[in-house]
Coordinates of C-alpha atoms and ligand atoms in Angstrom, one line a residue:
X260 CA 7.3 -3.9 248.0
X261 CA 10.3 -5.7 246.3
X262 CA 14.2 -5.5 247.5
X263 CA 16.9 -5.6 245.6
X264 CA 20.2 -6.4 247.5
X265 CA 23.1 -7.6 245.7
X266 CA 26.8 -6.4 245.0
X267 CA 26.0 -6.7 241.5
X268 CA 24.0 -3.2 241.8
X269 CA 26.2 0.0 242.3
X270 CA 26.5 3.5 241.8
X271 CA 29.7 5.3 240.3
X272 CA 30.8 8.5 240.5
X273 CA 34.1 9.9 239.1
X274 CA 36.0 12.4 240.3
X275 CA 38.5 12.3 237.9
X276 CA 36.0 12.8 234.7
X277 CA 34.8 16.0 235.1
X278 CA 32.4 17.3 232.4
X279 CA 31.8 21.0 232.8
X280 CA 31.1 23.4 235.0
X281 CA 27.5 23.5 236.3
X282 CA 25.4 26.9 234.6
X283 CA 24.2 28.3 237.9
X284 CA 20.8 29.6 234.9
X285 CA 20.3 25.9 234.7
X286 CA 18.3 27.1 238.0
X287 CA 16.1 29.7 235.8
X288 CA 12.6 30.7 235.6
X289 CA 9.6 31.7 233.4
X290 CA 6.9 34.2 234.0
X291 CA 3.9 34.7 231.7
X292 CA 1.2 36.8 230.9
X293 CA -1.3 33.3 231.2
X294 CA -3.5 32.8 233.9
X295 CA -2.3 34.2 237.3
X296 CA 1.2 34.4 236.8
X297 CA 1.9 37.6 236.3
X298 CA -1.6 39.6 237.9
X299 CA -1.9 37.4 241.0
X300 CA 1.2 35.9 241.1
X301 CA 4.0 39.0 240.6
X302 CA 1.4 41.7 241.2
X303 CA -1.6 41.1 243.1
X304 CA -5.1 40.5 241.1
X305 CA -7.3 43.4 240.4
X306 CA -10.5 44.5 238.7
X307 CA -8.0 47.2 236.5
X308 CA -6.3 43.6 235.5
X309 CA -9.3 41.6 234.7
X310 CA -10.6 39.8 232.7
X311 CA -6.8 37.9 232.0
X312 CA -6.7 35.1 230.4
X313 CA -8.6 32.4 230.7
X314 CA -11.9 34.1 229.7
X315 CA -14.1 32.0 231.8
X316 CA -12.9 32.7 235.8
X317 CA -15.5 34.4 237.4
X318 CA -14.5 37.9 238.7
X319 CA -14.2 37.0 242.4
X320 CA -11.4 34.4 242.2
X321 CA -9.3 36.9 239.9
X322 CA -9.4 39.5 242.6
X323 CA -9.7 38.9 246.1
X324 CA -7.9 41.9 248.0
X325 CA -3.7 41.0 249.0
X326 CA -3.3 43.3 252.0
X327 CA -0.7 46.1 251.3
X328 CA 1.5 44.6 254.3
X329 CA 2.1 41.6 251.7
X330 CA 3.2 43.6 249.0
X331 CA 6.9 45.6 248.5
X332 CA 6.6 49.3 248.2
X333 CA 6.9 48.6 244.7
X334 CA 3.5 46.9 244.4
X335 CA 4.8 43.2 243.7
X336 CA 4.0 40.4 245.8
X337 CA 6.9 40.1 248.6
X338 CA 6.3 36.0 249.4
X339 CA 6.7 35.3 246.0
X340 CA 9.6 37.6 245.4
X341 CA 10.9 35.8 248.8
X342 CA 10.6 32.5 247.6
X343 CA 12.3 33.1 244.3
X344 CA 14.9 35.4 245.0
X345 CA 15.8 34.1 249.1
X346 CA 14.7 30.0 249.0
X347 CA 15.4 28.6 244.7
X348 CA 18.0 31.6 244.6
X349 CA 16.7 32.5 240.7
X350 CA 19.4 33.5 238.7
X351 CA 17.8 34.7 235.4
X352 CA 13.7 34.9 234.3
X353 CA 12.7 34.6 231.0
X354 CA 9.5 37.3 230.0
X355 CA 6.9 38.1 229.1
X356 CA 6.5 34.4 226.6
X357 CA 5.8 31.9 225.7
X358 CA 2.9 32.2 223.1
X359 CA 1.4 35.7 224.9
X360 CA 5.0 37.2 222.9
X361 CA 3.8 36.4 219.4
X362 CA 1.4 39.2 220.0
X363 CA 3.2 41.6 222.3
X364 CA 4.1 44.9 221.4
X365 CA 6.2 46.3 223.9
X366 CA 5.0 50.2 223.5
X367 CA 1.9 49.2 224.8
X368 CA 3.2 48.5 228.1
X369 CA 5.1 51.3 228.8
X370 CA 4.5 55.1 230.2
X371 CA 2.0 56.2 232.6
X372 CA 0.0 53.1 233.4
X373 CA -3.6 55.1 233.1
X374 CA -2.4 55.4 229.3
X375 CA -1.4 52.1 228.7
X376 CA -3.4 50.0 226.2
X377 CA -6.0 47.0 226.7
X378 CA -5.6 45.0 224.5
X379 CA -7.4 41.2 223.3
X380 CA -5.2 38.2 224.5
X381 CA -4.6 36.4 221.2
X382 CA -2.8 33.4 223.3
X383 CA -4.6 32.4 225.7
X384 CA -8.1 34.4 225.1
X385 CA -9.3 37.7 227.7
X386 CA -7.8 40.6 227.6
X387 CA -4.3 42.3 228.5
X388 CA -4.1 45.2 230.5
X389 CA -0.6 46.2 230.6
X390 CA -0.3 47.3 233.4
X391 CA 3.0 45.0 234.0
X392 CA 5.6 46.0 230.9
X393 CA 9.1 46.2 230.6
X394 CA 10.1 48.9 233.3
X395 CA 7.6 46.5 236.4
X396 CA 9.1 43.2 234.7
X397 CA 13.2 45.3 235.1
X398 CA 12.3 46.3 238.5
X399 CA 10.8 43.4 239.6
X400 CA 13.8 42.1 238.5
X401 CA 16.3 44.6 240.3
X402 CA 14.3 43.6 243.6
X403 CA 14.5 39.9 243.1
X404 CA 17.9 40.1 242.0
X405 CA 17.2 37.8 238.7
X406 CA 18.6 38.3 235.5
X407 CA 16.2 39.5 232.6
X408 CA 16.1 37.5 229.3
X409 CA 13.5 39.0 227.1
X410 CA 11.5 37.5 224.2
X411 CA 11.3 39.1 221.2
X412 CA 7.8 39.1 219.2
X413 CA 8.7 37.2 216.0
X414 CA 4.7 36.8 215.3
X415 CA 3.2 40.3 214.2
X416 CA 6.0 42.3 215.6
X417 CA 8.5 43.6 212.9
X418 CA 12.4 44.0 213.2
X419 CA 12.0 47.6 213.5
X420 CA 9.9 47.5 216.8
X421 CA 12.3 44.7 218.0
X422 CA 15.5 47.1 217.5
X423 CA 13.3 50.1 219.0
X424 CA 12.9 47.4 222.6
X425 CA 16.4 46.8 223.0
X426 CA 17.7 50.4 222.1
X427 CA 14.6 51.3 225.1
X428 CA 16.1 48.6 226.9
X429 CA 20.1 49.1 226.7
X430 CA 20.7 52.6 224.9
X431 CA 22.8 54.9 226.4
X432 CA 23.0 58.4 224.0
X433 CA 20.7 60.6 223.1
X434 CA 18.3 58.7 221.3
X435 CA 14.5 58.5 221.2
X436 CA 13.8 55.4 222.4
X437 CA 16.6 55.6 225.1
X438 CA 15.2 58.8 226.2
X439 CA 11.8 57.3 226.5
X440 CA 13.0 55.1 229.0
X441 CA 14.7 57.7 230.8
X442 CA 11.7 59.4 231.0
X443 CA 9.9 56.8 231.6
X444 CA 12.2 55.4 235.2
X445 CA 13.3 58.8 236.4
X446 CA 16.6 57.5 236.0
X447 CA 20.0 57.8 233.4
X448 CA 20.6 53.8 234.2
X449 CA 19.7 51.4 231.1
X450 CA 18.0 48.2 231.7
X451 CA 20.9 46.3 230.4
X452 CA 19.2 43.4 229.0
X453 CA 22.0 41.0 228.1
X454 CA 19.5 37.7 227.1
X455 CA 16.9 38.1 223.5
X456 CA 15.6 35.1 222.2
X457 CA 13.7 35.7 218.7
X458 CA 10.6 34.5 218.7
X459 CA 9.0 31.9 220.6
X460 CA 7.7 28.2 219.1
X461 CA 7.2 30.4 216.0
X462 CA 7.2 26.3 214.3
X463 CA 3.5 25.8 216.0
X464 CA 0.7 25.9 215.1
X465 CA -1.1 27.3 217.7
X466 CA 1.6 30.5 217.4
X467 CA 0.3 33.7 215.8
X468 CA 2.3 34.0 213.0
X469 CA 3.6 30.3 212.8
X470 CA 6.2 29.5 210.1
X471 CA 8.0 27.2 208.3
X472 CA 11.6 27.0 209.5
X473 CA 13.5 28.1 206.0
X474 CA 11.0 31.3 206.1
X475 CA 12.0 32.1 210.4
X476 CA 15.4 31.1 209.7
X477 CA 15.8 33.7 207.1
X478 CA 14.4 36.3 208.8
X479 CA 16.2 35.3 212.4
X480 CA 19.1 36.2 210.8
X481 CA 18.3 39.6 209.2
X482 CA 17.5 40.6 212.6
X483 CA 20.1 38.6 214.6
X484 CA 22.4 40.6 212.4
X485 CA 20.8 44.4 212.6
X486 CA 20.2 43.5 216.4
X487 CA 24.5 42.7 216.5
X488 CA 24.6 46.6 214.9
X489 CA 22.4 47.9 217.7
X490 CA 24.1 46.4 220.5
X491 CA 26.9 44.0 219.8
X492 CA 26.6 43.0 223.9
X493 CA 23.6 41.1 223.6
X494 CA 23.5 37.1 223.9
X495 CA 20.5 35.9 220.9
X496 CA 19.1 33.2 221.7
X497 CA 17.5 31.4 218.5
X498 CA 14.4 29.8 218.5
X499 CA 14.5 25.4 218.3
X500 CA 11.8 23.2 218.6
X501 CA 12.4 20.4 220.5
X502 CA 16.5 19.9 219.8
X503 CA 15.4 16.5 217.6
X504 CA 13.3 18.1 214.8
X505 CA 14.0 18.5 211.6
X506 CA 13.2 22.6 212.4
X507 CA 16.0 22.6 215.1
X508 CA 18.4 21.4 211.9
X509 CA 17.0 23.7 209.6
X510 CA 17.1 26.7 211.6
X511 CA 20.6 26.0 213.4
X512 CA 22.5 25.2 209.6
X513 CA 21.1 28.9 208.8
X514 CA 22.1 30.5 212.4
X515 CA 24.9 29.1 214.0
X516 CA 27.2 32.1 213.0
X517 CA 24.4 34.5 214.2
X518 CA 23.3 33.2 217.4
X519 CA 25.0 32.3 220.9
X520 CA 22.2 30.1 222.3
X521 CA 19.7 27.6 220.6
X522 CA 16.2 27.0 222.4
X523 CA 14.9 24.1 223.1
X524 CA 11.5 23.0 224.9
X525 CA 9.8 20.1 226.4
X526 CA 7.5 18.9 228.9
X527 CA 7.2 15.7 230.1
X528 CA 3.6 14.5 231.5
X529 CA 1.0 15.5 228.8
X530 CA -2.2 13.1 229.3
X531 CA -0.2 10.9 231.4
X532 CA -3.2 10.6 234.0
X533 CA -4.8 8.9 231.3
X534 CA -7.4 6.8 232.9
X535 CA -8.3 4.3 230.8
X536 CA -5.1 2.9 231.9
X537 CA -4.0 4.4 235.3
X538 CA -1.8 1.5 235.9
X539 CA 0.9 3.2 233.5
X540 CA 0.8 6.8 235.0
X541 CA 4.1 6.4 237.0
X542 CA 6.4 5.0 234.5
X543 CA 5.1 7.2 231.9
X544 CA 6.0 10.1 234.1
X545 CA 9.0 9.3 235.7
X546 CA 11.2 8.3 232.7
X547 CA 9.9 11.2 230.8
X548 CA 12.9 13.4 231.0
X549 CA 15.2 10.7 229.5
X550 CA 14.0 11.4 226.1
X551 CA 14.9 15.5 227.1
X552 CA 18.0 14.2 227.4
X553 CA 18.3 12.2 224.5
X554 CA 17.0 15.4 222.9
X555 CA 19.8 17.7 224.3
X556 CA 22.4 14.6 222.5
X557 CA 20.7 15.4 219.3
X558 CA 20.7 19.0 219.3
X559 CA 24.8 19.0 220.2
X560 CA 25.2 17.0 217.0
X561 CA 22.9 19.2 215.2
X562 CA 24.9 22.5 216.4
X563 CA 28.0 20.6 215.9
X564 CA 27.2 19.5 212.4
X565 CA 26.2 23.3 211.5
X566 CA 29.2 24.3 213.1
X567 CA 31.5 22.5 210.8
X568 CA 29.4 23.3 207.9
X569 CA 30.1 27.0 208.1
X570 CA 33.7 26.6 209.9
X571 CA 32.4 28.5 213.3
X572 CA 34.8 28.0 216.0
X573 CA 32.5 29.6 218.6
X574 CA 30.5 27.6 221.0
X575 CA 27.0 27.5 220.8
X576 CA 24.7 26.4 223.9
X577 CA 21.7 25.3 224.3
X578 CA 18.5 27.5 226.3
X579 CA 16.0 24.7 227.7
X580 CA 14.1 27.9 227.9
X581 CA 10.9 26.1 229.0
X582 CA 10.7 22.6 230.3
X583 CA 8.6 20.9 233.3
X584 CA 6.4 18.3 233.7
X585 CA 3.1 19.5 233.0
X586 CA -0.2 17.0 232.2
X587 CA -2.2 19.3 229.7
X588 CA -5.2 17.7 230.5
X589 CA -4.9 19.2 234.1
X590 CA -3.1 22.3 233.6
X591 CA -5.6 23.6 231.1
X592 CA -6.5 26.8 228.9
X593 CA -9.8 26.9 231.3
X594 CA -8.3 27.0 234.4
X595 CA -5.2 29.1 233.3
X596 CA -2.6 26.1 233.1
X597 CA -3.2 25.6 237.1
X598 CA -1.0 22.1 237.8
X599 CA -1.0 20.5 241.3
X600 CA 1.5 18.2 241.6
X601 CA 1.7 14.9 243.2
X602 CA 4.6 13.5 244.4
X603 CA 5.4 11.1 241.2
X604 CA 5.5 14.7 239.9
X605 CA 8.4 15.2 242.4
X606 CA 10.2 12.6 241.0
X607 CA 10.4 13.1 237.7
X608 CA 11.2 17.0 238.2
X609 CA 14.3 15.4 240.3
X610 CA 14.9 13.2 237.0
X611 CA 14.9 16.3 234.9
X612 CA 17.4 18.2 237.0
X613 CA 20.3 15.2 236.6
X614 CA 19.7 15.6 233.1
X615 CA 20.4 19.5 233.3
X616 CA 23.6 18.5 235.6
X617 CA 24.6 15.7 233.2
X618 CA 24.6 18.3 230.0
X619 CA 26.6 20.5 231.6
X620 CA 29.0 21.1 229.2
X621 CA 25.9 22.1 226.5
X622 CA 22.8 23.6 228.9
X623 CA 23.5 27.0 229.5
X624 CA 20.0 28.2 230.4
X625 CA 17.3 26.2 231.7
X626 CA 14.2 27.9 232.8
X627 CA 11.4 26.1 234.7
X628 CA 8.0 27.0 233.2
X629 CA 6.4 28.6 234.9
X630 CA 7.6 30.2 237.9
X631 CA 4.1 31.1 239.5
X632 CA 0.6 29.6 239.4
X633 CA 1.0 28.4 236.4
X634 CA 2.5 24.6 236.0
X635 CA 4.5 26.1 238.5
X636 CA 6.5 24.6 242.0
X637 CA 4.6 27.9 243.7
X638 CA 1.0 28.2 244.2
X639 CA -0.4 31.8 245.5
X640 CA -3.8 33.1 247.1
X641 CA -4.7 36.3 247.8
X642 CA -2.6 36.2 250.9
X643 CA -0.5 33.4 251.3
X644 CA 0.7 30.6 249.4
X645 CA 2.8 27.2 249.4
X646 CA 5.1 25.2 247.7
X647 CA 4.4 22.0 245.4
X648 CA 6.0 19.0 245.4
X649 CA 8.2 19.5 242.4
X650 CA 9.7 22.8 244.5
X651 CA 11.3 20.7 246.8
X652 CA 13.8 18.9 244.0
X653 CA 14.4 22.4 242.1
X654 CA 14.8 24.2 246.0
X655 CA 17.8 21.1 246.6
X656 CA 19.3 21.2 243.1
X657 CA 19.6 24.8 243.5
X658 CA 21.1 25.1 247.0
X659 CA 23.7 21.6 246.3
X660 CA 24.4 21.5 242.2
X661 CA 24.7 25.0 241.6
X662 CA 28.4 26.6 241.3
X663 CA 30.5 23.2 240.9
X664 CA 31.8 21.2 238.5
X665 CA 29.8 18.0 237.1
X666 CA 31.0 14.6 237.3
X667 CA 30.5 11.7 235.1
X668 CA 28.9 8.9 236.4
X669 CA 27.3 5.5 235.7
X670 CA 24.5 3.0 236.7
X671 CA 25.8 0.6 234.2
X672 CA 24.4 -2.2 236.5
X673 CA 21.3 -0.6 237.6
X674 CA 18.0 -2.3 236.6
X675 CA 16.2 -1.0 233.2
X676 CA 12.5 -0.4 233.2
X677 CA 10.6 -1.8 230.5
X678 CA 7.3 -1.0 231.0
X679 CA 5.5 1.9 229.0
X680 CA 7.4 5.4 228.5
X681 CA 6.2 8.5 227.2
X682 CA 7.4 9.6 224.6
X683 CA 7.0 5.7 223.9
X684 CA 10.2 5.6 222.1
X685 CA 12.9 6.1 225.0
X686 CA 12.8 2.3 225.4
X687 CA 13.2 1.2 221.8
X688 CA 15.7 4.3 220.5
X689 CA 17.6 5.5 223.7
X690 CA 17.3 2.7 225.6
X691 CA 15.2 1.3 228.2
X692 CA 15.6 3.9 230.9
X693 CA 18.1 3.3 234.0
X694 CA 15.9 2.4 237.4
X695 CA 18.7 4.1 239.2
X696 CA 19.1 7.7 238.1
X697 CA 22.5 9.7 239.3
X698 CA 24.2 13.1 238.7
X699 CA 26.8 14.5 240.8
X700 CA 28.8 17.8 241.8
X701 CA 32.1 18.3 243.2
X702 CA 32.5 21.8 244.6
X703 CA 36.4 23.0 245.5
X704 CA 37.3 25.4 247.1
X705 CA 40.9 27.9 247.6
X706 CA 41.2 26.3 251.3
X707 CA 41.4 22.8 249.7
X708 CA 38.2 21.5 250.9
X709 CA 35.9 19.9 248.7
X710 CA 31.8 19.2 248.4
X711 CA 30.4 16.0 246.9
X712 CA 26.8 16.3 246.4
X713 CA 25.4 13.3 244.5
X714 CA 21.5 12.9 243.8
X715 CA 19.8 9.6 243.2
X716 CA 16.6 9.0 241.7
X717 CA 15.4 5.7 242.7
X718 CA 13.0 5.3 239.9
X719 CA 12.0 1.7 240.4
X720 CA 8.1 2.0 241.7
X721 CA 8.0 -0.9 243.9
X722 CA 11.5 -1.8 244.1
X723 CA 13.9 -0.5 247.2
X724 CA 17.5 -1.4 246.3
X725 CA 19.2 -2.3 249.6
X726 CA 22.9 -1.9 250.6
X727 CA 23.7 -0.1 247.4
X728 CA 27.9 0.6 247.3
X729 CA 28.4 4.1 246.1
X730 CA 31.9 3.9 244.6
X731 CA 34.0 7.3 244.5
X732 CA 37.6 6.6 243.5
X733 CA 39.3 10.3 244.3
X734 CA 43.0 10.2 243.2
X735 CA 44.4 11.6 245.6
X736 CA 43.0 8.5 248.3
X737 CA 40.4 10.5 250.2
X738 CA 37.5 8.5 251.0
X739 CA 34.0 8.9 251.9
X740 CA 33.9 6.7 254.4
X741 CA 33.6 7.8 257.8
X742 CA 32.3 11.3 256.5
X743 CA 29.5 13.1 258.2
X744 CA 27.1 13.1 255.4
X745 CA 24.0 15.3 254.9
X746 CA 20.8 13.5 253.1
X747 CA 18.2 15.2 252.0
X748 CA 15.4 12.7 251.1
X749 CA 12.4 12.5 250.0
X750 CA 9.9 9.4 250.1
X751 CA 6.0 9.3 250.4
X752 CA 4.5 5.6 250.3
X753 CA 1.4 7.6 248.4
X754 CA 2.4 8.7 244.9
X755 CA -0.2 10.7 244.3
X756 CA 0.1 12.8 247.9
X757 CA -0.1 16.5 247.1
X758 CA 0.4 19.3 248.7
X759 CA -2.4 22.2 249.2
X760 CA -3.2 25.5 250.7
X761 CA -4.9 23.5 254.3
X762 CA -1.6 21.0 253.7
X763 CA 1.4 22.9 252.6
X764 CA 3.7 20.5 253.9
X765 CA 2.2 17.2 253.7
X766 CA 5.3 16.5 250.6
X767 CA 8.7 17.9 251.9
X768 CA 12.1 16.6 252.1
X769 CA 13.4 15.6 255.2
X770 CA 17.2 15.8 255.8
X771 CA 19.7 14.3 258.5
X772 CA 23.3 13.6 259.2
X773 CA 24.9 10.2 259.4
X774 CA 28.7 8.7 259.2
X775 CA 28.8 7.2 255.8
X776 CA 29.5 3.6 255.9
X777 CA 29.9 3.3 251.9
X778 CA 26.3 2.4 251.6
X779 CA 22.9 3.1 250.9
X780 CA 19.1 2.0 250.7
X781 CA 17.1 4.1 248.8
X782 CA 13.7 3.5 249.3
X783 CA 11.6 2.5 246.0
X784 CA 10.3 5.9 244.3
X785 CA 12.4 8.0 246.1
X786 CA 14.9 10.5 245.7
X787 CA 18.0 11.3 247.4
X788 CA 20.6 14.0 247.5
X789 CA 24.2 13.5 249.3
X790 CA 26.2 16.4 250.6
X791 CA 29.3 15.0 251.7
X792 CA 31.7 17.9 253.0
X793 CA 35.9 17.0 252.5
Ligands
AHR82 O1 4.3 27.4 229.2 C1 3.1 27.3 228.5 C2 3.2 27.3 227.0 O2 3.9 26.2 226.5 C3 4.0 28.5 226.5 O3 3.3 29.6 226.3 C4 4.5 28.0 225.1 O4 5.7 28.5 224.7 C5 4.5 26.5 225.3 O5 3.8 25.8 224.3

């Protein structure tokens, strides 16, 4: 292992630049009919729910009995409700896709559930039982106090069925659709669903019903505009690609006076255990998410540029409405997109977060895919479960980032890493990534007091950087120094240390207090979060 100590490396934060408010749905989720997210990770497994997708899991890992003690009186797993709603506080959950939506047609998961309709799984193969539809996903909701955001089904579904879902969802007279949901809940109350994105990925081509973008950019806006008649409440969410393509251009010059949101996905980690060439796992997986940011920097422009085109004043953000680090050639189709994460994994979801607090002023919505069992921070059994690696980074960003207001920063003197990335083009078109990466929150409160909560990515592998200054220059003279300082860190010498159902906690963070002396060490490949309380 290498140091680095020398004046020359520092870390700025400035309280005097702020750059917007951070979204507390930067913190979001994503649940989908794949695998065992939603029938053994929201609802327990059963024989009434198998076979789910993927075809080829033998009965007896679908469905090993949850005891009824481990369930809410609504039927829905409680430790996974727990963890989401009590431990990453999850403000809003994106449903029911993802690709299962280009298929979905909502009427087939509503009513008495011995009526409902099986269905074949176009997405992800077996078949679909819907049992869990919109009134268990709105419940499930109300429980885990989480905001819905629904997807509408832009692949065989028509605009009529998609006006018929949100009048079911948010109707309030005496209509046909709004009275099926009456009779449906028992209740008067509508679902309120504020958040409909149309379509999802509808530019690839593994969707049902892929397009080009002029063709969904046409029809986006016939129905962004009838669903504005139905319910002029509603926040439409319109469907990018990555935020760099030549779709996300296309579609945004067509729909930036129709739409409040533009989606954008990304995950960083596909085939980067590669093992032809292990050597370049790490620094293809840690400096990943610089090229989501470099994507988020293309897509402002884009809805900028579309923005003066058509003389719209309104802002438009952006929904990272899926985004994680997922390796597709672990996380498969076969064994229902089931990730486990190492701790390099840890890292780079830490990386990904700064960027989310860095873009504060453009990310609005940002929504971890998945939330359960599937390239997810939560693995469940039939009775228990625990908490990846990348949970601890999301579980910290959530409790310290959420709520303030982000500050610029810089690591201007930080070392680069020139190695490989992936995609291979950070180094040559962003930049060569920063070895040092920082974002910062300054919380302030009516009582005058003030929260400085700083997170530090030390990407370097092999490379500690001692004695690091971290220079806050707050106008008004208060200074860190001397403060009691929480930090929240987290280090393993073994990159590829996991954690598992016999070792749940094997990977955590480990926090302390200290009097802050003005500087730091951060261990190589490690990350660190600063809570410093004014
Ligand atoms: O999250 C897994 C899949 O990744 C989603 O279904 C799809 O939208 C994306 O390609």
């Amino acid at each position: 292992m290498a140091t680095t100590t020398t004046d020359e490396v520092h870390i700025d934060v400035f309280p005097s630049a702020p750059i917007a408010p951070v979204s507390e749905y930067i913190f979001s989720g994503f649940l989908e009919h794949l695998g065992k997210c939603i029938y053994g990770g929201i609802l327990p497994a059963s024989p009434d729910t198998f076979p789910h997708s993927p075809r080829n899991l033998a009965p007896a890992d679908q469905f090993t009995p949850t005891p009824k003690e481990l369930l809410t009186p609504e039927g829905f797993r409680k430790d996974v409700l727990e963890v989401l709603r009590d431990e990453l506080n999850t403000p809003l959950v994106r449903w029911p896709g993802g690709n299962y939506v280009s298929s979905y047609h909502w009427e087939d998961g509503v009513g008495p559930l011995e009526e409902r309709r099986r269905r074949p799984e176009l997405a992800w193969g077996g078949e679909e039982s819907n049992l869990f539809g919109t009134d268990e996903f709105i419940a499930w909701c109300r429980v885990a106090k989480i905001e819905p955001f629904l997807v509408l089904n832009m692949g065989t579904g028509t605009l009529r069925e998609a006006l018929n879902w949100i009048e079911y969802c948010n109707g309030t007279g005496d209509t046909y659709y709004a009275n099926l949901r009456r009779k449906n809940t028992g209740k008067d109350e509508p679902h309120n669903v504020k958040y409909w994105a149309l379509g999802n990925e509808v530019w690839g081509w593994w969707q049902v019903g892929q397009e080009t973008a002029s063709a969904y950019a046409v029809r986006a806006r016939q129905w962004a505009h009838a669903i504005k008649l139905i319910d002029p409440n509603v926040k439409l969410v319109g469907c990018g690609e990555t935020g760099l393509n030549a779709w996300d251009g296309v579609v945004l010059d067509e729909l930036v006076d129709k739409v409040d949101l533009h989606s954008i996905h990304l995950y960083t980690g596909f085939g980067v255990r590669d093992r032809t060439k292990p050597e370049r796992e790490y620094g293809r997986s840690v400096y990943g998410p610089d090229a989501a940011e470099y994507a988020i920097e293309i897509a402002r422009g884009l809805i900028n540029k579309a923005r003066i085109l058509k003389n719209v004043s309104k802002p438009i953000t952006l929904a990272f409405d899926e985004y994680g680090v997922w390796d597709n050639t672990v996380g498969t189709p076969a064994n229902g997109l089931r990730q486990i994460y190492t701790f390099t994994d840890a890292l780079a979801m830490a990386s990904w977060l700064n960027v989310f607090v860095r873009q504060a002023d453009i990310v609005e919505i940002a929504c971890i895919a998945q939330s359960v069992n599937v390239i997810s921070p939560l693995i469940v059994g039939p009775t228990g479960l625990f908490r990846q690696t990348i949970y601890w980074p999301l579980y910290l960003f959530s409790k310290y980032m959420r709520g303030g207001t982000s500050l610029r920063t810089s690591t201007a003197s930080s070392p680069r890493f020139t190695g490989e990335t992936l995609p291979e083009w950070i180094g040559t078109i962003k930049g060569a990534p920063s070895e040092l990466d920082v974002s910062a929150v300054l919380h302030s409160s009516s009582s005058n007091r003030q929260r400085l909560c700083v997170s530090v990515v030390n990407r370097a592998e092999h490379t500690a950087f001692e004695d690091i200054a971290l220079r806050v220059p707050f106008e008004e003279g208060k200074r860190l120094e001397g403060v009691e300082v929480e930090v929240n860190e987290m280090w393993e010498e073994d990159l590829g240390a996991v954690n598992g159902f016999e070792n749940p906690e094997r990977v955590v963070v480990k926090t302390r207090k200290e009097r802050w002396s003005g500087r730091w060490t951060f261990k190589e490949h490690s990350f660190t979060l600063f809570v410093f309380d004014l």
